[in-house]
Amino acid sequence: QQQQQQQEEEVRVPRREKQVVEEREKKEEKEEEEKKEKRKKMRRIPRSGAPSVIPPEEVNQLCLDLGYAGFHSKEHVAANVFVCFGATLVISILIHFLLGALKKSFKSLDIYRQRNCVTYVLELIYTTIVLALQIEYGWNVVLYGADVNTNERKGLSYAAVTLTTLYLFELIYRVRTHWQLMVHHFIAVGVLLVAFASWFDYPKHHAPIIRMCTVFVLHASTEQLCFFALLAHRMLDHDKHANFLVWAHWIAGASSYVIKTAICLVTWILWWPIFTYPTHTSYSWFWCWVFPVLNTIMLFVQWWASSIFITLSRRVKGERERPHGSGNPAIYKALLREPRSIFKGPVSTLSGNHKGGITQQSTVTSPCDSELDAQEAGGHYQKLT
């Protein structure tokens, strides 16, 4: 009996160990199947805009569980903007060096215009990146109003961080900034920050807001023609490329008028459902009442910017039609304001008391630096008078 009990005990121990191993394997297989199911649920929703398989508030948690949260996480936005800001500083230094090496006239510009040229190149690069990200990751949201999946979430976050970095860097880098441009940049950055907060704090109500903000950001990501025209205005010779500059400015201004007005109208259309069916969250007051005011201000600022290009087109056209050698508007202003100041050196003028017959000679010192400019300006003044 003892031997039999020992034999039974020896048989039970392996069976128990084997059972533990089998249970562990079953548990691992079950966890793997659950993980696969989660991955299946995270696939892109149909193009028809059908409702998501799972509630949107679970999407963020699934992103965290699967390790997808990173660059686009709310907690990392400030750090990522700081990293992008440093990268933008390095890129701006390289652009400044390349412009000086490629175009000798760049070095003759003052620091204000040099930094403006660097800013134009930066904006050309960054806005093109933002536009590409919007097309790649935002078209499904804009066209169908669908909830975003993980990849779209990342892509739109990259676009928002890139644009925020560009505008903050530009406000600091420029020597002087028009107040209209400051208003434009602050509105864009403010809307993006509130969109980020409402997206992460109330994920199940984010789809209409993200849809509207994706369209709103097109105000910034469709300005490539404008920056190209401004860069050409600073870098090209106005006498040699007058026709090109006239058409570049005119096309930039006209296209800006049309595109910005269309974007504003579409944004108003997308805003109306948000206003009529508010989400009653902590940010609903902003989207219902503050955003339409900002959207209207943005439209007027964009119209102001568009009018500048039409004015530049007319100015270059006027310079082209003037006589040769009269391309400097400053000479014309001096002529109209004080004709005597255009000549180099002292200019004699007669004045005195006619009753006594005494005539005094006075001198006027001219600020004109070049004798050739003085001669040309004097000839043009005679033509004008």
mmCIF file of N, CA, C and O in Angstrom, residues 54-118:
data_model
loop_
_atom_site.group_PDB
_atom_site.id
_atom_site.type_symbol
_atom_site.label_atom_id
_atom_site.label_comp_id
_atom_site.label_asym_id
_atom_site.label_seq_id
_atom_site.Cartn_x
_atom_site.Cartn_y
_atom_site.Cartn_z
ATOM 1 N N ILE A 54 -16.442 51.237 -31.645
ATOM 2 C CA ILE A 54 -16.379 51.402 -30.196
ATOM 3 C C ILE A 54 -16.585 52.874 -29.869
ATOM 4 O O ILE A 54 -16.352 53.742 -30.712
ATOM 5 N N PRO A 55 -17.027 53.172 -28.667
ATOM 6 C CA PRO A 55 -17.221 54.582 -28.285
ATOM 7 C C PRO A 55 -15.905 55.356 -28.372
ATOM 8 O O PRO A 55 -14.837 54.818 -28.062
ATOM 9 N N PRO A 56 -15.964 56.622 -28.779
ATOM 10 C CA PRO A 56 -14.730 57.398 -28.941
ATOM 11 C C PRO A 56 -13.927 57.550 -27.660
ATOM 12 O O PRO A 56 -12.708 57.640 -27.706
ATOM 13 N N GLU A 57 -14.605 57.567 -26.486
ATOM 14 C CA GLU A 57 -13.825 57.741 -25.263
ATOM 15 C C GLU A 57 -12.921 56.548 -24.980
ATOM 16 O O GLU A 57 -11.961 56.643 -24.229
ATOM 17 N N GLU A 58 -13.255 55.370 -25.583
ATOM 18 C CA GLU A 58 -12.398 54.201 -25.394
ATOM 19 C C GLU A 58 -11.219 54.199 -26.345
ATOM 20 O O GLU A 58 -10.253 53.457 -26.140
ATOM 21 N N VAL A 59 -11.295 55.015 -27.393
ATOM 22 C CA VAL A 59 -10.211 55.038 -28.364
ATOM 23 C C VAL A 59 -8.916 55.519 -27.721
ATOM 24 O O VAL A 59 -7.850 54.931 -27.915
ATOM 25 N N ASN A 60 -9.010 56.579 -26.932
ATOM 26 C CA ASN A 60 -7.808 57.116 -26.286
ATOM 27 C C ASN A 60 -7.178 56.103 -25.343
ATOM 28 O O ASN A 60 -5.951 55.960 -25.274
ATOM 29 N N GLN A 61 -8.022 55.384 -24.602
ATOM 30 C CA GLN A 61 -7.496 54.380 -23.688
ATOM 31 C C GLN A 61 -6.835 53.242 -24.456
ATOM 32 O O GLN A 61 -5.800 52.703 -24.049
ATOM 33 N N LEU A 62 -7.431 52.859 -25.588
ATOM 34 C CA LEU A 62 -6.820 51.819 -26.415
ATOM 35 C C LEU A 62 -5.468 52.286 -26.956
ATOM 36 O O LEU A 62 -4.529 51.497 -27.046
ATOM 37 N N CYS A 63 -5.393 53.565 -27.312
ATOM 38 C CA CYS A 63 -4.099 54.098 -27.765
ATOM 39 C C CYS A 63 -3.034 53.954 -26.677
ATOM 40 O O CYS A 63 -1.896 53.562 -26.947
ATOM 41 N N LEU A 64 -3.426 54.273 -25.448
ATOM 42 C CA LEU A 64 -2.473 54.144 -24.340
ATOM 43 C C LEU A 64 -2.109 52.688 -24.099
ATOM 44 O O LEU A 64 -0.945 52.355 -23.866
ATOM 45 N N ASP A 65 -3.114 51.792 -24.159
ATOM 46 C CA ASP A 65 -2.851 50.373 -23.912
ATOM 47 C C ASP A 65 -1.924 49.774 -24.955
ATOM 48 O O ASP A 65 -1.091 48.903 -24.649
ATOM 49 N N LEU A 66 -2.071 50.207 -26.196
ATOM 50 C CA LEU A 66 -1.277 49.634 -27.279
ATOM 51 C C LEU A 66 0.042 50.370 -27.496
ATOM 52 O O LEU A 66 0.798 50.030 -28.396
ATOM 53 N N GLY A 67 0.302 51.385 -26.676
ATOM 54 C CA GLY A 67 1.568 52.094 -26.771
ATOM 55 C C GLY A 67 1.643 53.112 -27.882
ATOM 56 O O GLY A 67 2.732 53.474 -28.322
ATOM 57 N N TYR A 68 0.490 53.587 -28.377
ATOM 58 C CA TYR A 68 0.488 54.550 -29.462
ATOM 59 C C TYR A 68 0.607 55.995 -28.987
ATOM 60 O O TYR A 68 0.849 56.872 -29.774
ATOM 61 N N ALA A 69 0.375 56.259 -27.738
ATOM 62 C CA ALA A 69 0.436 57.639 -27.246
ATOM 63 C C ALA A 69 1.893 58.095 -27.199
ATOM 64 O O ALA A 69 2.750 57.399 -26.669
ATOM 65 N N GLY A 70 2.168 59.219 -27.756
ATOM 66 C CA GLY A 70 3.542 59.715 -27.768
ATOM 67 C C GLY A 70 3.587 61.173 -28.109
ATOM 68 O O GLY A 70 3.225 62.026 -27.312
ATOM 69 N N PHE A 71 4.009 61.475 -29.343
ATOM 70 C CA PHE A 71 4.183 62.851 -29.785
ATOM 71 C C PHE A 71 2.899 63.655 -29.656
ATOM 72 O O PHE A 71 2.921 64.836 -29.353
ATOM 73 N N HIS A 72 1.765 63.004 -29.906
ATOM 74 C CA HIS A 72 0.495 63.709 -29.934
ATOM 75 C C HIS A 72 -0.220 63.707 -28.595
ATOM 76 O O HIS A 72 -1.351 64.175 -28.509
ATOM 77 N N SER A 73 0.373 63.156 -27.549
ATOM 78 C CA SER A 73 -0.281 63.123 -26.248
ATOM 79 C C SER A 73 -0.361 64.523 -25.657
ATOM 80 O O SER A 73 0.517 65.364 -25.878
ATOM 81 N N LYS A 74 -1.419 64.769 -24.916
ATOM 82 C CA LYS A 74 -1.633 66.102 -24.355
ATOM 83 C C LYS A 74 -0.482 66.503 -23.443
ATOM 84 O O LYS A 74 -0.059 67.655 -23.425
ATOM 85 N N GLU A 75 0.027 65.543 -22.684
ATOM 86 C CA GLU A 75 1.090 65.847 -21.734
ATOM 87 C C GLU A 75 2.404 66.200 -22.434
ATOM 88 O O GLU A 75 3.297 66.785 -21.839
ATOM 89 N N HIS A 76 2.547 65.837 -23.710
ATOM 90 C CA HIS A 76 3.816 66.018 -24.409
ATOM 91 C C HIS A 76 3.786 67.183 -25.388
ATOM 92 O O HIS A 76 4.782 67.434 -26.057
ATOM 93 N N VAL A 77 2.673 67.878 -25.513
ATOM 94 C CA VAL A 77 2.556 68.930 -26.519
ATOM 95 C C VAL A 77 3.576 70.034 -26.280
ATOM 96 O O VAL A 77 4.286 70.454 -27.200
ATOM 97 N N ALA A 78 3.682 70.522 -25.043
ATOM 98 C CA ALA A 78 4.606 71.622 -24.746
ATOM 99 C C ALA A 78 6.056 71.211 -25.011
ATOM 100 O O ALA A 78 6.830 71.974 -25.595
ATOM 101 N N ALA A 79 6.419 70.002 -24.603
ATOM 102 C CA ALA A 79 7.787 69.536 -24.832
ATOM 103 C C ALA A 79 8.087 69.402 -26.318
ATOM 104 O O ALA A 79 9.180 69.753 -26.785
ATOM 105 N N ASN A 80 7.113 68.931 -27.094
ATOM 106 C CA ASN A 80 7.331 68.755 -28.526
ATOM 107 C C ASN A 80 7.439 70.100 -29.242
ATOM 108 O O ASN A 80 8.225 70.245 -30.182
ATOM 109 N N VAL A 81 6.649 71.076 -28.807
ATOM 110 C CA VAL A 81 6.767 72.416 -29.384
ATOM 111 C C VAL A 81 8.147 72.991 -29.092
ATOM 112 O O VAL A 81 8.768 73.633 -29.946
ATOM 113 N N PHE A 82 8.669 72.750 -27.899
ATOM 114 C CA PHE A 82 10.012 73.230 -27.541
ATOM 115 C C PHE A 82 11.070 72.576 -28.428
ATOM 116 O O PHE A 82 11.988 73.249 -28.918
ATOM 117 N N VAL A 83 10.953 71.272 -28.666
ATOM 118 C CA VAL A 83 11.914 70.573 -29.530
ATOM 119 C C VAL A 83 11.824 71.104 -30.958
ATOM 120 O O VAL A 83 12.852 71.383 -31.612
ATOM 121 N N CYS A 84 10.613 71.269 -31.470
ATOM 122 C CA CYS A 84 10.434 71.798 -32.820
ATOM 123 C C CYS A 84 10.945 73.232 -32.924
ATOM 124 O O CYS A 84 11.462 73.641 -33.966
ATOM 125 N N PHE A 85 10.790 73.992 -31.858
ATOM 126 C CA PHE A 85 11.282 75.374 -31.857
ATOM 127 C C PHE A 85 12.805 75.383 -32.014
ATOM 128 O O PHE A 85 13.355 76.182 -32.784
ATOM 129 N N GLY A 86 13.490 74.522 -31.283
ATOM 130 C CA GLY A 86 14.939 74.442 -31.423
ATOM 131 C C GLY A 86 15.359 74.016 -32.820
ATOM 132 O O GLY A 86 16.312 74.567 -33.393
ATOM 133 N N ALA A 87 14.637 73.040 -33.388
ATOM 134 C CA ALA A 87 14.942 72.611 -34.755
ATOM 135 C C ALA A 87 14.703 73.747 -35.753
ATOM 136 O O ALA A 87 15.476 73.930 -36.706
ATOM 137 N N THR A 88 13.648 74.528 -35.531
ATOM 138 C CA THR A 88 13.352 75.653 -36.423
ATOM 139 C C THR A 88 14.444 76.709 -36.348
ATOM 140 O O THR A 88 14.801 77.327 -37.363
ATOM 141 N N LEU A 89 15.000 76.941 -35.174
ATOM 142 C CA LEU A 89 16.095 77.897 -35.025
ATOM 143 C C LEU A 89 17.305 77.465 -35.847
ATOM 144 O O LEU A 89 17.918 78.280 -36.556
ATOM 145 N N VAL A 90 17.639 76.179 -35.793
ATOM 146 C CA VAL A 90 18.777 75.667 -36.574
ATOM 147 C C VAL A 90 18.496 75.798 -38.070
ATOM 148 O O VAL A 90 19.364 76.218 -38.854
ATOM 149 N N ILE A 91 17.267 75.474 -38.483
ATOM 150 C CA ILE A 91 16.906 75.578 -39.900
ATOM 151 C C ILE A 91 16.967 77.022 -40.375
ATOM 152 O O ILE A 91 17.414 77.307 -41.490
ATOM 153 N N SER A 92 16.541 77.963 -39.533
ATOM 154 C CA SER A 92 16.581 79.375 -39.928
ATOM 155 C C SER A 92 18.019 79.853 -40.140
ATOM 156 O O SER A 92 18.287 80.648 -41.050
ATOM 157 N N ILE A 93 18.946 79.374 -39.322
ATOM 158 C CA ILE A 93 20.362 79.741 -39.494
ATOM 159 C C ILE A 93 20.886 79.210 -40.829
ATOM 160 O O ILE A 93 21.603 79.912 -41.565
ATOM 161 N N LEU A 94 20.524 77.969 -41.154
ATOM 162 C CA LEU A 94 20.953 77.387 -42.433
ATOM 163 C C LEU A 94 20.353 78.149 -43.611
ATOM 164 O O LEU A 94 21.037 78.400 -44.612
ATOM 165 N N ILE A 95 19.088 78.522 -43.517
ATOM 166 C CA ILE A 95 18.441 79.268 -44.601
ATOM 167 C C ILE A 95 19.112 80.630 -44.786
ATOM 168 O O ILE A 95 19.353 81.074 -45.914
ATOM 169 N N HIS A 96 19.432 81.289 -43.677
ATOM 170 C CA HIS A 96 20.110 82.591 -43.750
ATOM 171 C C HIS A 96 21.454 82.453 -44.461
ATOM 172 O O HIS A 96 21.823 83.294 -45.299
ATOM 173 N N PHE A 97 22.183 81.404 -44.165
ATOM 174 C CA PHE A 97 23.476 81.174 -44.811
ATOM 175 C C PHE A 97 23.302 80.870 -46.301
ATOM 176 O O PHE A 97 24.041 81.398 -47.151
ATOM 177 N N LEU A 98 22.322 80.037 -46.640
ATOM 178 C CA LEU A 98 22.116 79.656 -48.039
ATOM 179 C C LEU A 98 21.647 80.842 -48.882
ATOM 180 O O LEU A 98 22.099 81.013 -50.020
ATOM 181 N N LEU A 99 20.768 81.664 -48.353
ATOM 182 C CA LEU A 99 20.315 82.827 -49.108
ATOM 183 C C LEU A 99 21.473 83.786 -49.387
ATOM 184 O O LEU A 99 21.570 84.358 -50.476
ATOM 185 N N GLY A 100 22.346 83.966 -48.399
ATOM 186 C CA GLY A 100 23.509 84.819 -48.614
ATOM 187 C C GLY A 100 24.475 84.249 -49.640
ATOM 188 O O GLY A 100 25.118 84.993 -50.385
ATOM 189 N N ALA A 101 24.592 82.904 -49.691
ATOM 190 C CA ALA A 101 25.503 82.272 -50.647
ATOM 191 C C ALA A 101 24.928 82.256 -52.062
ATOM 192 O O ALA A 101 25.672 82.386 -53.044
ATOM 193 N N LEU A 102 23.594 82.108 -52.180
ATOM 194 C CA LEU A 102 22.977 82.009 -53.496
ATOM 195 C C LEU A 102 22.714 83.364 -54.128
ATOM 196 O O LEU A 102 22.744 83.495 -55.348
ATOM 197 N N LYS A 103 22.431 84.360 -53.329
ATOM 198 C CA LYS A 103 22.054 85.683 -53.846
ATOM 199 C C LYS A 103 22.889 86.742 -53.138
ATOM 200 O O LYS A 103 22.749 86.961 -51.925
ATOM 201 N N LYS A 104 23.764 87.426 -53.903
ATOM 202 C CA LYS A 104 24.621 88.434 -53.298
ATOM 203 C C LYS A 104 23.829 89.636 -52.804
ATOM 204 O O LYS A 104 24.220 90.296 -51.834
ATOM 205 N N SER A 105 22.713 89.930 -53.479
ATOM 206 C CA SER A 105 21.924 91.090 -53.065
ATOM 207 C C SER A 105 21.301 90.895 -51.680
ATOM 208 O O SER A 105 20.916 91.865 -51.030
ATOM 209 N N PHE A 106 21.232 89.643 -51.212
ATOM 210 C CA PHE A 106 20.664 89.378 -49.893
ATOM 211 C C PHE A 106 21.501 90.031 -48.795
ATOM 212 O O PHE A 106 20.962 90.543 -47.810
ATOM 213 N N LYS A 107 22.821 90.043 -48.966
ATOM 214 C CA LYS A 107 23.702 90.597 -47.943
ATOM 215 C C LYS A 107 23.580 92.122 -47.860
ATOM 216 O O LYS A 107 23.910 92.711 -46.827
ATOM 217 N N SER A 108 23.128 92.748 -48.941
ATOM 218 C CA SER A 108 22.994 94.199 -48.925
ATOM 219 C C SER A 108 21.725 94.668 -48.221
ATOM 220 O O SER A 108 21.569 95.857 -47.952
ATOM 221 N N LEU A 109 20.812 93.743 -47.924
ATOM 222 C CA LEU A 109 19.584 94.106 -47.223
ATOM 223 C C LEU A 109 19.875 94.350 -45.751
ATOM 224 O O LEU A 109 20.842 93.798 -45.195
ATOM 225 N N ASP A 110 19.048 95.131 -45.112
ATOM 226 C CA ASP A 110 19.218 95.335 -43.677
ATOM 227 C C ASP A 110 18.697 94.105 -42.923
ATOM 228 O O ASP A 110 18.077 93.213 -43.500
ATOM 229 N N ILE A 111 18.949 94.043 -41.629
ATOM 230 C CA ILE A 111 18.613 92.868 -40.831
ATOM 231 C C ILE A 111 17.110 92.617 -40.814
ATOM 232 O O ILE A 111 16.643 91.471 -40.763
ATOM 233 N N TYR A 112 16.320 93.683 -40.881
ATOM 234 C CA TYR A 112 14.860 93.540 -40.885
ATOM 235 C C TYR A 112 14.395 92.759 -42.102
ATOM 236 O O TYR A 112 13.616 91.805 -41.981
ATOM 237 N N ARG A 113 14.892 93.139 -43.284
ATOM 238 C CA ARG A 113 14.468 92.471 -44.508
ATOM 239 C C ARG A 113 15.117 91.104 -44.661
ATOM 240 O O ARG A 113 14.532 90.196 -45.244
ATOM 241 N N GLN A 114 16.325 90.932 -44.151
ATOM 242 C CA GLN A 114 16.957 89.607 -44.194
ATOM 243 C C GLN A 114 16.149 88.590 -43.390
ATOM 244 O O GLN A 114 15.891 87.470 -43.857
ATOM 245 N N ARG A 115 15.748 88.983 -42.200
ATOM 246 C CA ARG A 115 14.965 88.054 -41.384
ATOM 247 C C ARG A 115 13.584 87.801 -41.987
ATOM 248 O O ARG A 115 13.035 86.702 -41.850
ATOM 249 N N ASN A 116 13.039 88.815 -42.640
ATOM 250 C CA ASN A 116 11.767 88.601 -43.321
ATOM 251 C C ASN A 116 11.905 87.558 -44.426
ATOM 252 O O ASN A 116 11.044 86.690 -44.588
ATOM 253 N N CYS A 117 13.002 87.628 -45.187
ATOM 254 C CA CYS A 117 13.232 86.642 -46.247
ATOM 255 C C CYS A 117 13.389 85.238 -45.672
ATOM 256 O O CYS A 117 12.861 84.266 -46.224
ATOM 257 N N VAL A 118 14.131 85.118 -44.592
ATOM 258 C CA VAL A 118 14.274 83.808 -43.938
ATOM 259 C C VAL A 118 12.913 83.300 -43.466
ATOM 260 O O VAL A 118 12.592 82.108 -43.609
#
